[in-house]
Coordinates of C-alpha atoms in Angstrom, one line a residue:
X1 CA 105.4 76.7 70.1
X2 CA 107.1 79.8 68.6
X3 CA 110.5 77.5 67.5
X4 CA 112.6 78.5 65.1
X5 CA 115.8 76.4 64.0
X6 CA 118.0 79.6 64.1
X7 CA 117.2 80.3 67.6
X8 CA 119.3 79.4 70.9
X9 CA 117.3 78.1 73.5
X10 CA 118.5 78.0 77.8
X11 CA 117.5 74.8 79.7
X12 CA 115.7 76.0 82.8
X13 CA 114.1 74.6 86.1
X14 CA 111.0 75.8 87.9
X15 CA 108.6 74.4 90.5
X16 CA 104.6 74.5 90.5
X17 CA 102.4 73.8 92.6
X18 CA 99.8 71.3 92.2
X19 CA 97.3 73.4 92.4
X20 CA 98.5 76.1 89.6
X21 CA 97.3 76.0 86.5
X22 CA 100.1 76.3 83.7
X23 CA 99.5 77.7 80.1
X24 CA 101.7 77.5 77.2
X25 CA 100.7 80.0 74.3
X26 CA 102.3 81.9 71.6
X27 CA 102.3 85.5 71.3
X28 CA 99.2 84.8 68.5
X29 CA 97.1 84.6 71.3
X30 CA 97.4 88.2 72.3
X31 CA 98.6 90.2 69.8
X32 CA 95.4 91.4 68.3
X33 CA 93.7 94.5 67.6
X34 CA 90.3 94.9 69.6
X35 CA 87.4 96.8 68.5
X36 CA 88.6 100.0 69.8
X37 CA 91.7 99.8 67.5
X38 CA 94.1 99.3 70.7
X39 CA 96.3 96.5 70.6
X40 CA 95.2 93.2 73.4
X41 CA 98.4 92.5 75.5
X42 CA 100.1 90.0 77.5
X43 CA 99.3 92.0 80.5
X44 CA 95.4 91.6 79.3
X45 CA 95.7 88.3 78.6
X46 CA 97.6 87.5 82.1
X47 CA 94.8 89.1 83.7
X48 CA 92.0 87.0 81.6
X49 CA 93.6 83.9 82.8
X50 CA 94.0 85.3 86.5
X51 CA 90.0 85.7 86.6
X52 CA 89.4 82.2 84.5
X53 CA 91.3 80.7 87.0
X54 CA 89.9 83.0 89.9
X55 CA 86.4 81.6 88.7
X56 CA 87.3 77.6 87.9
X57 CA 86.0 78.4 83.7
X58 CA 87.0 76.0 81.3
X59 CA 89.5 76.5 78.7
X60 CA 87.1 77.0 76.3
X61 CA 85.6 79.5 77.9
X62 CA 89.0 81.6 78.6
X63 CA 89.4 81.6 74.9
X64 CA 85.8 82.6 74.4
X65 CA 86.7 85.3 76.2
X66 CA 89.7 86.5 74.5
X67 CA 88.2 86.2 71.4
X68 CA 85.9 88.3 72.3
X69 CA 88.1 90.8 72.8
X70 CA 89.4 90.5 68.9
X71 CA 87.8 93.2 66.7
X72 CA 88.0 90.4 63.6
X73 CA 87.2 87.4 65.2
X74 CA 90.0 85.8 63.5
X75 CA 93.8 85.8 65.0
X76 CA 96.1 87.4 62.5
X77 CA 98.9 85.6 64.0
X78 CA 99.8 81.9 64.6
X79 CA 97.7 80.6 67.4
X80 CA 99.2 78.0 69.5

């Protein structure tokens, strides 16, 4: 996600719980304009996931969500 051959990647460690819930995105998934012409955010999108979690949705229901939140209804950006 988000690779590029140019790039230098770190090797790094981190523990999770079993019961967290881990999401790997790019930054297609929130870098959108919504219908008021203000730009979605990771800080939006952190909070989107905080509630899906919060309230056990479904995946597809978390993305329903966010792209609801997009004033096209397409992402202008990769979305991975």
């Amino acid at each position: 996600i988000g690779l590029m051959p140019s790039a230098k990647y770190v090797n790094q460690f981190c523990s999770i719980s079993r019961s967290s819930n881990l999401y790997i995105f790019s930054d297609g998934v929130y870098e959108f304009y919504q219908p008021d012409q203000t730009m979605f955010s990771l800080e939006k999108l952190v909070d989107v996931l905080s509630n899906s979690t919060e309230q056990s949705r479904s995946l597809d229901d978390t993305f329903n969500t966010i792209q609801s939140c997009n004033c096209d209804r397409e992402f202008p950006d990769d979305l991975s």
